[in-house]
Coordinates of C-alpha atoms in Angstrom, one line a residue:
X270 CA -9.4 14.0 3.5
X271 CA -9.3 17.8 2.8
X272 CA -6.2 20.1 4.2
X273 CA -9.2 22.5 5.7
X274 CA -10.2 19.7 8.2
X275 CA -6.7 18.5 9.1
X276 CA -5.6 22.4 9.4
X277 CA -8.6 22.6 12.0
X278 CA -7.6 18.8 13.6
X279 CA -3.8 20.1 14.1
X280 CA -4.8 23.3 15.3
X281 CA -7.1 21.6 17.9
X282 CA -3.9 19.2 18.7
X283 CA -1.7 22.0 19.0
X284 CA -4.2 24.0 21.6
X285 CA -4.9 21.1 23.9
X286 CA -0.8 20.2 24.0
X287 CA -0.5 24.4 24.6
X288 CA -3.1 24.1 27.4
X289 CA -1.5 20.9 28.8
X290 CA 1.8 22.9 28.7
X291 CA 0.0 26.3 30.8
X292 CA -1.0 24.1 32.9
X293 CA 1.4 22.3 34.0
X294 CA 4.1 25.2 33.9
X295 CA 1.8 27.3 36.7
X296 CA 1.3 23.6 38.4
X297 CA 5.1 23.3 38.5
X298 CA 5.8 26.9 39.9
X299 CA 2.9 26.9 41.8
X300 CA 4.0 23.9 44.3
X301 CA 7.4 24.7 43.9
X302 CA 7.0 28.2 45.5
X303 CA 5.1 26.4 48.1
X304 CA 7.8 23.8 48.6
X305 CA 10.6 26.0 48.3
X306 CA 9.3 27.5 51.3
X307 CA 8.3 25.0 53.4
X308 CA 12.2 23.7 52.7
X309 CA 13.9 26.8 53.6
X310 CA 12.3 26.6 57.1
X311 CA 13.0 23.3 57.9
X312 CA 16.8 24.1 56.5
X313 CA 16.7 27.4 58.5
X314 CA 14.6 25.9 61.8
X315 CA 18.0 24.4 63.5
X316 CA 19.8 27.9 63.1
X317 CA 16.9 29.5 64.1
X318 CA 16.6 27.3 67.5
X319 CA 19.7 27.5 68.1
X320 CA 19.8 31.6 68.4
X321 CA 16.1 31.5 70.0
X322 CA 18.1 29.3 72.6
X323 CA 20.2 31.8 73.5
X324 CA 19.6 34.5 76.4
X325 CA 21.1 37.0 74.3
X326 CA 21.8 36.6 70.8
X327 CA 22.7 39.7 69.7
X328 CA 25.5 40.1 71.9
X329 CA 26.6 36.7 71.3
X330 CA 26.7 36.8 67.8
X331 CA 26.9 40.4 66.9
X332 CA 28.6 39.6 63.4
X333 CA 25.1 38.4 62.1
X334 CA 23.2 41.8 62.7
X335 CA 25.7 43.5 60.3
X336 CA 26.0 40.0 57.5
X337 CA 22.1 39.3 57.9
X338 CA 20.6 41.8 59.5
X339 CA 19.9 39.5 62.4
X340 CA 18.3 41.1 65.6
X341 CA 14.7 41.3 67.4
X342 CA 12.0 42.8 64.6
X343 CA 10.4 45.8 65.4
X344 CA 6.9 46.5 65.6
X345 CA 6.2 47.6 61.9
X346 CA 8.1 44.9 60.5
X347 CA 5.9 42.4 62.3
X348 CA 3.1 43.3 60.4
X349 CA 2.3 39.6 59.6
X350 CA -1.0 38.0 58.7
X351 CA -2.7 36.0 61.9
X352 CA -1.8 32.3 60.3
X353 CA 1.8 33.8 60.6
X354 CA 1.2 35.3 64.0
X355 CA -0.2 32.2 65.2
X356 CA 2.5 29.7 63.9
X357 CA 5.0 32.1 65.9
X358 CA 3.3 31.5 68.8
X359 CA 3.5 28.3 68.6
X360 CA 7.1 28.2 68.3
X361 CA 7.6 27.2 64.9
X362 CA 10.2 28.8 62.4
X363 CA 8.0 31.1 59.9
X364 CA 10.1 32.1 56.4
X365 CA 8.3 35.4 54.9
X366 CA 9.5 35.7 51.3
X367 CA 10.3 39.0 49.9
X368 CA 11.8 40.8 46.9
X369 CA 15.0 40.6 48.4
X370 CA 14.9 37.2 49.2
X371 CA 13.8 35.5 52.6
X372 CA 12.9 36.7 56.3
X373 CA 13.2 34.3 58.9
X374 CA 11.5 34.4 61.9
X375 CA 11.2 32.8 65.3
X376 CA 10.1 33.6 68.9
X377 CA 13.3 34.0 71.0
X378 CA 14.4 33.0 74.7
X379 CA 12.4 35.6 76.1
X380 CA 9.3 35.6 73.8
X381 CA 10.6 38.5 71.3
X382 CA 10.0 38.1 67.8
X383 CA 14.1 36.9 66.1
X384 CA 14.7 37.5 62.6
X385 CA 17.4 36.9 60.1
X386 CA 17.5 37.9 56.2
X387 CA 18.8 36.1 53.6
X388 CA 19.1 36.7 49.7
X389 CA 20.3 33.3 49.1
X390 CA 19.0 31.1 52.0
X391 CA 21.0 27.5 50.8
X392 CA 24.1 29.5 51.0
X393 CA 23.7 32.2 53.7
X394 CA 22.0 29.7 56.4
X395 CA 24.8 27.8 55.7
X396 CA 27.9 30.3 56.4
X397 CA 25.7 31.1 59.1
X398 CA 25.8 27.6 60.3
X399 CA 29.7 27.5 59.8
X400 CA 30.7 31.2 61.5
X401 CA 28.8 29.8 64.5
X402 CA 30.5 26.4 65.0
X403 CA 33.8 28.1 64.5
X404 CA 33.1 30.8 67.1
X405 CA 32.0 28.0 69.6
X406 CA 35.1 25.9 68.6
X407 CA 37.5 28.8 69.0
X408 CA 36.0 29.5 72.3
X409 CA 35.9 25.4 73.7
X410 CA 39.0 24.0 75.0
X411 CA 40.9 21.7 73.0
X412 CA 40.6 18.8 75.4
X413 CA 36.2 19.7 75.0
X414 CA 36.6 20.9 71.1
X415 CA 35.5 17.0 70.4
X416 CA 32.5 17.1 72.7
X417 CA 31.5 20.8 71.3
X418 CA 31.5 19.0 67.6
X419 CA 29.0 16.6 68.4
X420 CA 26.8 19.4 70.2
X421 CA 27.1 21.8 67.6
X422 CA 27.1 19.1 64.3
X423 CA 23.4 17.9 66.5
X424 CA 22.2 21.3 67.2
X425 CA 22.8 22.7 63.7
X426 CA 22.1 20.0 61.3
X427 CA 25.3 20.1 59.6
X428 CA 28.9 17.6 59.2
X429 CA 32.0 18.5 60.3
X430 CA 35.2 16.9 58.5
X431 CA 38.7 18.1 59.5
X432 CA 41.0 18.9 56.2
X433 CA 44.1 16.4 56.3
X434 CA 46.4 16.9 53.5
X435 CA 46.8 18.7 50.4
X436 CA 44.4 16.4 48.5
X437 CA 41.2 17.3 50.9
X438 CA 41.7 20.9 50.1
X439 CA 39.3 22.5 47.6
X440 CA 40.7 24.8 45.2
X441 CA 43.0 28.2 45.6
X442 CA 39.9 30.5 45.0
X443 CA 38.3 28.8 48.4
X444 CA 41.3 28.8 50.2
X445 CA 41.7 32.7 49.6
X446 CA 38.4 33.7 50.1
X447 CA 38.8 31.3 53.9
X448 CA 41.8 33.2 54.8
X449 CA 40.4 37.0 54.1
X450 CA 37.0 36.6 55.4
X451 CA 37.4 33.1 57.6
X452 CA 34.9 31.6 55.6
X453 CA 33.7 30.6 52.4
X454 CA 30.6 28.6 50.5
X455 CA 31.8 26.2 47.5
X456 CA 29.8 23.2 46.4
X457 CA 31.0 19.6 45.6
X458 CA 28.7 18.0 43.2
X459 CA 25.8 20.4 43.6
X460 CA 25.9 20.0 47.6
X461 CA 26.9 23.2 49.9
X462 CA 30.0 23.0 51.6
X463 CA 31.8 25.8 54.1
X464 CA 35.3 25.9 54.5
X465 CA 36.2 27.6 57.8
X466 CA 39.6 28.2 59.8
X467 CA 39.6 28.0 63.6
X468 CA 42.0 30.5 65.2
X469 CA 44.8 27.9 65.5
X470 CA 44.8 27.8 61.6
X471 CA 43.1 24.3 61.7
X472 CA 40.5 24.2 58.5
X473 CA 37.4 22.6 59.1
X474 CA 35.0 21.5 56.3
X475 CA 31.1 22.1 57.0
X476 CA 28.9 19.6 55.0
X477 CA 25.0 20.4 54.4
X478 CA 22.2 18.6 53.2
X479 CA 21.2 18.8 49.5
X480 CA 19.9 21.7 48.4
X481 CA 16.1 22.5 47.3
X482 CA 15.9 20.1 44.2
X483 CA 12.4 21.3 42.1
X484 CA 12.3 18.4 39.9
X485 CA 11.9 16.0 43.0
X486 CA 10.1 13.1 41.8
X487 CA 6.8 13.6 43.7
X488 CA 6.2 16.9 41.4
X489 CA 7.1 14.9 37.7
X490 CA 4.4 12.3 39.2
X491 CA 2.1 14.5 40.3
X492 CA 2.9 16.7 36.8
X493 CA 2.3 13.4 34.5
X494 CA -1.2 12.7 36.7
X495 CA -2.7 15.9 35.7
X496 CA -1.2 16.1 32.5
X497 CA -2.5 12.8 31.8
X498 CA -5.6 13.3 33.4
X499 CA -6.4 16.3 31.1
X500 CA -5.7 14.1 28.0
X501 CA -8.2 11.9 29.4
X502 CA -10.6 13.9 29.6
X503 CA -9.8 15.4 26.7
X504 CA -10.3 12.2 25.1
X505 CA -13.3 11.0 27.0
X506 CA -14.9 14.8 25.9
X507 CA -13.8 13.5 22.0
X508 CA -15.6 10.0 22.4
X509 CA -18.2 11.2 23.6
X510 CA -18.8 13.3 20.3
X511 CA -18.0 10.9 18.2
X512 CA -20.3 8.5 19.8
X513 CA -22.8 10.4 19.4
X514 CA -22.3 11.2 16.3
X515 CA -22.1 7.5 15.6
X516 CA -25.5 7.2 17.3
X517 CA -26.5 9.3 14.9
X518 CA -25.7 7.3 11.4
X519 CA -27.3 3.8 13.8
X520 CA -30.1 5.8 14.0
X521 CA -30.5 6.7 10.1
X522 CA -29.1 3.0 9.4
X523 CA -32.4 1.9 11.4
X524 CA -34.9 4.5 10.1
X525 CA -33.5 3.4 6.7
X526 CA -34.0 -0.8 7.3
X527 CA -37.7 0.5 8.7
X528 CA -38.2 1.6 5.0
X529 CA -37.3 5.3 5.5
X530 CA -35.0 5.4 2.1
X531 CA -35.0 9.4 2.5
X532 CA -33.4 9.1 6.2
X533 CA -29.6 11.3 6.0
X534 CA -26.7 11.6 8.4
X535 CA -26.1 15.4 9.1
X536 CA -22.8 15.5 11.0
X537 CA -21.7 19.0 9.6
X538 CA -18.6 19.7 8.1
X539 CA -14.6 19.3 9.2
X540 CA -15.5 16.5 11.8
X541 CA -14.3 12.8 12.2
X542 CA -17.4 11.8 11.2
X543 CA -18.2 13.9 8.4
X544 CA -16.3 11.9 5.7
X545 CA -18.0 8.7 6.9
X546 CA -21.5 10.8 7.0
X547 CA -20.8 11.4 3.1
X548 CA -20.1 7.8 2.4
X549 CA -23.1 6.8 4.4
X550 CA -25.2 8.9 2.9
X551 CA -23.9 8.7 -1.1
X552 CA -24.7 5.1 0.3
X553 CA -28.3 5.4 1.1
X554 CA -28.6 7.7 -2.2
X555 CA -27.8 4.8 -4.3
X556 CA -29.9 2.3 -2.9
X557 CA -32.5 4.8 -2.5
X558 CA -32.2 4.8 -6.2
X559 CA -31.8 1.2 -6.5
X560 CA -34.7 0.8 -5.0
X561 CA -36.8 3.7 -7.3
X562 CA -35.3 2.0 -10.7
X563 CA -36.2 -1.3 -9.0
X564 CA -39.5 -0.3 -8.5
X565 CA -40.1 1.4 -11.9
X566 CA -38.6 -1.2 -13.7
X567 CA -41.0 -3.5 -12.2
X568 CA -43.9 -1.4 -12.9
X569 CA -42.6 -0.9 -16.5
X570 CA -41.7 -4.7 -17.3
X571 CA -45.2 -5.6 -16.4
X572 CA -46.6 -2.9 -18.6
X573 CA -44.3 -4.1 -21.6
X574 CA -44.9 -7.9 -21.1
X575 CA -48.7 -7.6 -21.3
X576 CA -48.7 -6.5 -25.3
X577 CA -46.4 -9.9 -26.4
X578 CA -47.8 -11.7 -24.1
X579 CA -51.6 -10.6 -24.8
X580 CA -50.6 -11.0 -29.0
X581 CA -49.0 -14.2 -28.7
X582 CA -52.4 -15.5 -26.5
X583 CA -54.2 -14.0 -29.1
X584 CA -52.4 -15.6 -31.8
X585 CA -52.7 -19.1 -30.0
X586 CA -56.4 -18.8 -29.7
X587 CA -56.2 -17.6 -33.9
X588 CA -54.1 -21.0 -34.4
X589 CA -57.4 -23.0 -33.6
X590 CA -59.8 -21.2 -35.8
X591 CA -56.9 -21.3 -39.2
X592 CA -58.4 -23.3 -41.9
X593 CA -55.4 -23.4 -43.8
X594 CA -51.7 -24.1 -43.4
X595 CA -50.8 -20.2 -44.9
X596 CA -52.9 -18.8 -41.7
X597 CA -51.5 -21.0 -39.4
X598 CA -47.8 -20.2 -40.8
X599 CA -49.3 -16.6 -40.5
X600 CA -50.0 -16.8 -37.2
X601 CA -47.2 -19.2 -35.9
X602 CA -44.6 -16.4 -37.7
X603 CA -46.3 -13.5 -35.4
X604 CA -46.5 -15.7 -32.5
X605 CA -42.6 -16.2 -33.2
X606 CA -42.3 -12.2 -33.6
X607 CA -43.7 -11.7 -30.1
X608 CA -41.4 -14.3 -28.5
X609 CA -38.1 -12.7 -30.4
X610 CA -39.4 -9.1 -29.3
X611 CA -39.9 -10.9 -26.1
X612 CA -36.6 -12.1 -25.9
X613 CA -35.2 -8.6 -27.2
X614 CA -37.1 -6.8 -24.4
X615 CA -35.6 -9.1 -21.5
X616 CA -31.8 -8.7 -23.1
X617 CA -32.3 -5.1 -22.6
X618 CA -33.8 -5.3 -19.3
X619 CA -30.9 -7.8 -18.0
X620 CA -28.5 -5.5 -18.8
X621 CA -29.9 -2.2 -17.6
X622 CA -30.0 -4.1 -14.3
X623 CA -26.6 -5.1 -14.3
X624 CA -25.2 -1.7 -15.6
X625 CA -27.4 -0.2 -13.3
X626 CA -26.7 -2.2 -9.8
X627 CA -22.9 -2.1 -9.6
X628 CA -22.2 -2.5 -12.8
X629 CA -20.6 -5.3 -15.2
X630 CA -16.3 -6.2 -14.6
X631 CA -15.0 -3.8 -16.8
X632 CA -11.5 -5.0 -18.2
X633 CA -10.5 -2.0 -19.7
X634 CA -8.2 -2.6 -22.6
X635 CA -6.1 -0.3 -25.3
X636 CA -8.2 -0.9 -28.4
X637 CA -8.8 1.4 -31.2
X638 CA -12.0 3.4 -31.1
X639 CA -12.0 4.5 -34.4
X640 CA -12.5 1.3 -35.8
X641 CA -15.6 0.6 -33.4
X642 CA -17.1 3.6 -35.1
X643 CA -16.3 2.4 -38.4
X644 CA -17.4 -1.1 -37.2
X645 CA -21.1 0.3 -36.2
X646 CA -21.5 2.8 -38.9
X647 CA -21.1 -0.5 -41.6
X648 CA -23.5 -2.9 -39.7
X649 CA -25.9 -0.1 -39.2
X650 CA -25.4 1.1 -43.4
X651 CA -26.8 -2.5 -43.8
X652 CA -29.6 -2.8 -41.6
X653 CA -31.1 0.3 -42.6
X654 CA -30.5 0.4 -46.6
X655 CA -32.6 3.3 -47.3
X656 CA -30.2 6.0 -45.0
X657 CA -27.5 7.7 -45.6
X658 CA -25.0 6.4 -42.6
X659 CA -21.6 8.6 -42.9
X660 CA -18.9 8.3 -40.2
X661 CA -16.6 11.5 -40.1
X662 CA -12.7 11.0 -38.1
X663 CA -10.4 13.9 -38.4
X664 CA -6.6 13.1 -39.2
X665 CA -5.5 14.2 -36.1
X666 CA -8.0 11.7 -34.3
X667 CA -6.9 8.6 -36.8
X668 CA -3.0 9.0 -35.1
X669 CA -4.8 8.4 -31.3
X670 CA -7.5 5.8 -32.4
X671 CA -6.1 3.8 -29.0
X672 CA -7.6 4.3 -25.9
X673 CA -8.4 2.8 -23.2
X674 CA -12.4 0.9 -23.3
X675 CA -14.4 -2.1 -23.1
X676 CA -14.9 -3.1 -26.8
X677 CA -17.8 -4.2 -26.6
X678 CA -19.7 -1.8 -24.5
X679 CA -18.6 0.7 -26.0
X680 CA -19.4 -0.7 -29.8
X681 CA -22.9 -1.6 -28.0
X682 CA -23.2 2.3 -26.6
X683 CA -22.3 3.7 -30.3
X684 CA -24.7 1.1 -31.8
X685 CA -27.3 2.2 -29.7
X686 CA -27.1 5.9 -30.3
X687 CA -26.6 5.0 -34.2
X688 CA -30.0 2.8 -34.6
X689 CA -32.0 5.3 -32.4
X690 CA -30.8 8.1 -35.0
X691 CA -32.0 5.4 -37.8
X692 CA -35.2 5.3 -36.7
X693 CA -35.9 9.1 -36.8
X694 CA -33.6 10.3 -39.3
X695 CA -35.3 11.9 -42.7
X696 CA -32.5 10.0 -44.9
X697 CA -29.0 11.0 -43.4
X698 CA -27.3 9.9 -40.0
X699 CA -23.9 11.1 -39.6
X700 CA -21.7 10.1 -37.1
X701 CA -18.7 11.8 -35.7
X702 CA -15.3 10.9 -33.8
X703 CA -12.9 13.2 -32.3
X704 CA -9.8 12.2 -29.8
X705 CA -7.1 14.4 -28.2
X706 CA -4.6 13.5 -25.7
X707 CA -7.1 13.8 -23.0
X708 CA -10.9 12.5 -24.0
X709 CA -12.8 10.6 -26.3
X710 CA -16.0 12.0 -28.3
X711 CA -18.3 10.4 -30.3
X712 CA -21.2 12.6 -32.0
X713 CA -24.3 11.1 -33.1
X714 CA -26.3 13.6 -35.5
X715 CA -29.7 12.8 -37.7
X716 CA -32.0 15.4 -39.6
X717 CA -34.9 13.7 -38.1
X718 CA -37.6 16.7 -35.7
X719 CA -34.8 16.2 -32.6
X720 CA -35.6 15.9 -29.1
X721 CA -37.1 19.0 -27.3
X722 CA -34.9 20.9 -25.0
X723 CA -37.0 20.1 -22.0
X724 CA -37.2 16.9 -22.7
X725 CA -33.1 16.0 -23.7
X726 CA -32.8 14.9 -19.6
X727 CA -36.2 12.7 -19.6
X728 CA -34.4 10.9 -22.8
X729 CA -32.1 9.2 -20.5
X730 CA -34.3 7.8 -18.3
X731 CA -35.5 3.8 -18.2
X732 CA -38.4 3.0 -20.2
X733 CA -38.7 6.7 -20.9
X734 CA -40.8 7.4 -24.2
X735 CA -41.5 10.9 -25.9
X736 CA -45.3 12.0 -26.6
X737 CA -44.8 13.4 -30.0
X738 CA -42.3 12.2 -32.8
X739 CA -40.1 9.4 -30.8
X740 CA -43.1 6.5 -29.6
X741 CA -43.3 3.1 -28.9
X742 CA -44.2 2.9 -33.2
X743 CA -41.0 3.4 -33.7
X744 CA -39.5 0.6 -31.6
X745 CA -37.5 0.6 -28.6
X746 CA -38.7 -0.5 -25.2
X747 CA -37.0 3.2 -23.7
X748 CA -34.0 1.0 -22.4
X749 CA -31.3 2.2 -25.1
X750 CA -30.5 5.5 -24.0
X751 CA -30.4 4.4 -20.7
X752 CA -28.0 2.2 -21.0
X753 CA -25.4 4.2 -23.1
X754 CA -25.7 6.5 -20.1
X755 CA -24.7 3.8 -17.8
X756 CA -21.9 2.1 -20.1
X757 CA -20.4 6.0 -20.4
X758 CA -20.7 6.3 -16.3
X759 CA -18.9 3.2 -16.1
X760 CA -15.8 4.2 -18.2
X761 CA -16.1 7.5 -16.3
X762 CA -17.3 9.6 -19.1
X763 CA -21.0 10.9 -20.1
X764 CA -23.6 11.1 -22.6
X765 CA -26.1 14.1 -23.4
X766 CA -28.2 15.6 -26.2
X767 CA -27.8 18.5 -27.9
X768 CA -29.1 20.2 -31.1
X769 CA -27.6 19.2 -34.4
X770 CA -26.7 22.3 -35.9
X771 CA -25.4 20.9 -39.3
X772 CA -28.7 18.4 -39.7
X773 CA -30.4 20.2 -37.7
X774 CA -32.1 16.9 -35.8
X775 CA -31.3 15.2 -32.4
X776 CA -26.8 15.2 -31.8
X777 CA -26.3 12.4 -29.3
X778 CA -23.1 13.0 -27.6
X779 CA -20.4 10.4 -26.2
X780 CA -17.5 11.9 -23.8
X781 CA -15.2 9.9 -21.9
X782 CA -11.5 9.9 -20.7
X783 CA -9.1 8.1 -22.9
X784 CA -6.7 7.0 -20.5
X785 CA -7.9 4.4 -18.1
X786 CA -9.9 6.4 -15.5
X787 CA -10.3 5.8 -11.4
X788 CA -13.0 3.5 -10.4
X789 CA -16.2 5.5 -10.4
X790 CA -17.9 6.2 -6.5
X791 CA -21.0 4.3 -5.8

């Protein structure tokens, strides 16, 4: 798969996980801010009650004005909205939060508006809590102090232990802060406590409930949901492209079995699909083609059969007419020369097909090319007496003769291109072989009249046949070239036709790699 489209496929990751993240960072804030608030009223609504309870408050606790800035709000700082306004009303506690941390408010005994400030609300309600059961425990008798705990402990929402013994005492920072200001705020495994001393030097420790936790387990549930929610939908959105995307290669895979061979997939480019888009349609390319060389080939079999086949009825119809045994011979030898060129022509054809449709099992093996040429350059010297066939290797080329072929293709390619030069060549073939660390070349040169320029493509195809100097006189059924072309695809390589400059005929031109190459693509 290329980099470019798993770039764009991380890149795509990475902005869906950032977007999962945004989201459920302002999710998690979001209700937080909302439950934070709702907590810190129902942590501050016992307090609250408990001064709105009292006739006079201010008086009573006078302390809190100057620690919290507790007292009746005046009419500018009830500038609240109506939801506010109304939940007042109704008696509830209302927390307000500002820039300086919470206001807390509450209608009082006689219908005023209370309010108390905190910066830190955990730990200011809390002293709060614990400077007010002390005053009320200073103030009770002893033989009521136990009767006042259980009213005070109810009425505040908070524990009272009594500190027996060295061991219950927290540590000496505590203690000094208890005995300068009477009170102080510590906490014992993340939970507020307030130590306080009564005016008898008794300490008393206040215990709370736990703090405002924001990773209660409600908000990680309701955090996975809609994070997993978004990669659903994320997903779902991505399946439903690739589905129909999919629909699209079913559809061309049905126009194609309808007989639409020129049906194609168009998925674009850098999608999940794309890559199978390619193979579908290098896929339908090939049978496409498969189906044209089919096609031709059957067209062009049944135009080459008729001639044999019309000589060697012709020559059977001849037999019964001979009045001699040297005219029969006569005509049995021809009838014999139309079977073998019969015979020939249906070699050829079998293995065009084969090479053609998928190809033969190559077992590629380390022989040495060199002496193929030699090989085909001999037999071809004897079947054609009258040339001049000259094979030319370089030294260099003679120390890297091995590479890596199937023999006998390969000697059948060479041999190809060596009798096709034969037949059109004045008097001289030569032929040509060059190897470097890399490739494999094999020239095939004559100083016959060449192939035209425009016509050096048409050379290669089946059952081809030039107008002018190369025709069906010469021999050939147009099958040769053809199949060199296909036994030099299958070893990875290719053949073309060039100008010779040195014979100045037709150069046919062999070029392949001379290691063992990757198997071709369909």
């Amino acid at each position: 798969m290329p980099l470019k489209f798993f770039l764009k496929l991380y890149a795509r990751l990475a902005s869906l996980t950032a977007l999962v993240i945004l989201l459920c960072i302002v999710l998690f804030f979001g209700i937080n801010s909302v439950r934070s608030q709702f907590w810190n009223e129902r942590f501050s609504e016992p307090l609250m009650r408990w001064l709105a309870s009292s006739p006079s408050p201010g008086q009573q606790y006078h302390w809190l004005a100057f620690q919290y800035d507790f007292g009746v709000a005046s009419a500018g700082e009830l500038s609240l909205s109506p939801v506010i306004r109304e939940r007042l009303g109704y008696g509830q506690v209302v927390a307000v939060e500002s820039s300086l941390g919470y206001r807390f408010l509450v209608t009082g005994f006689h219908g005023e508006a209370l309010q108390l400030r905190a910066t830190q609300p955990y730990r200011d309600i809390a002293v709060a809590s614990a400077q007010i059961l002390r005053v009320h425990l200073d103030a009770a008798d002893p033989s009521e102090r136990k009767q006042a705990v259980d009213r005070l402990t109810e009425g505040l929402n908070v524990g009272v232990l009594r500190v027996q013994g060295p061991a219950a005492l927290p540590d000496d920072e505590v203690l000094e802060r208890v005995y300068t200001q009477g009170a102080a705020f510590y906490r014992v495994n993340g939970e507020g406590r307030v130590l306080v001393q009564l005016s008898d030097g008794e300490l008393i420790q206040v215990t709370l409930p736990a703090p405002f936790s924001p990773w209660a387990w409600p908000v990680i549930l309701l955090l996975l949901v809609v994070s997993g929610s978004v990669l659903a939908l994320a997903l779902v959105l991505v399946l439903r492209s690739l589905d129909s995307k999919l629909r699209k290669v079913e559809s061309v895979a049905v126009r194609i079995a309808r007989g639409e061979m020129g049906a194609r997939v168009e998925a674009g480019e850098g999608t999940v699909v794309s890559r199978l888009a390619a193979a579908f349609n290098g896929m339908a390319e090939h049978i496409q083609r498969l189906v044209n060389v089919q096609r031709e080939m059957i067209h062009a079999v049944s135009h080459e059969l008729r001639t044999p086949v019309a000589r060697i009825r012709f020559g059977v119809q001849m037999i019964e007419d001979c009045q001699g045994q040297e005219a029969l011979q006569k005509q049995l030898d021809g009838i014999d020369g139309d079977i073998q060129e019969l015979d020939e022509l249906i070699d050829e054809i079998l293995t065009y097909a084969r090479l053609e449709q998928g190809g033969p099992v190559f077992s590629l093996e380390e022989a040495s090319v060199t002496n193929i040429v030699r090989q085909v350059v001999g037999e071809q010297q004897l079947v054609r007496p009258a040339l001049s066939i000259l094979g030319e290797i370089d030294e260099a080329t003679e120390h890297m003769e091995l590479a890596d072929v199937e023999p006998r293709y390969i000697h059948r390619a060479i041999q190809n291109l060596v009798g096709n030069a034969g037949r059109y060549a004045a008097g001289k073939v030569l032929v040509r072989c060059h190897i470097d660390e890399d490739h494999c070349r094999v020239d095939v040169e004559d100083d016959g009249p060449g192939v035209p320029e425009d016509e050096w493509e048409k050379v290669f195809t089946a059952f081809s046949r030039l107008d002018d100097s190369r025709t069906r006189t010469s021999g050939g059924y147009g099958l040769g070239l053809s199949i060199v072309r296909r036994i030099l695809y299958w070893h990875n390589g290719q053949a073309f036709v060039s100008r010779s400059d040195s014979l100045g005929g037709a150069r046919f031109s062999l070029v392949w790699p001379r290691k063992k190459p990757l198997e071709p693509d369909l």
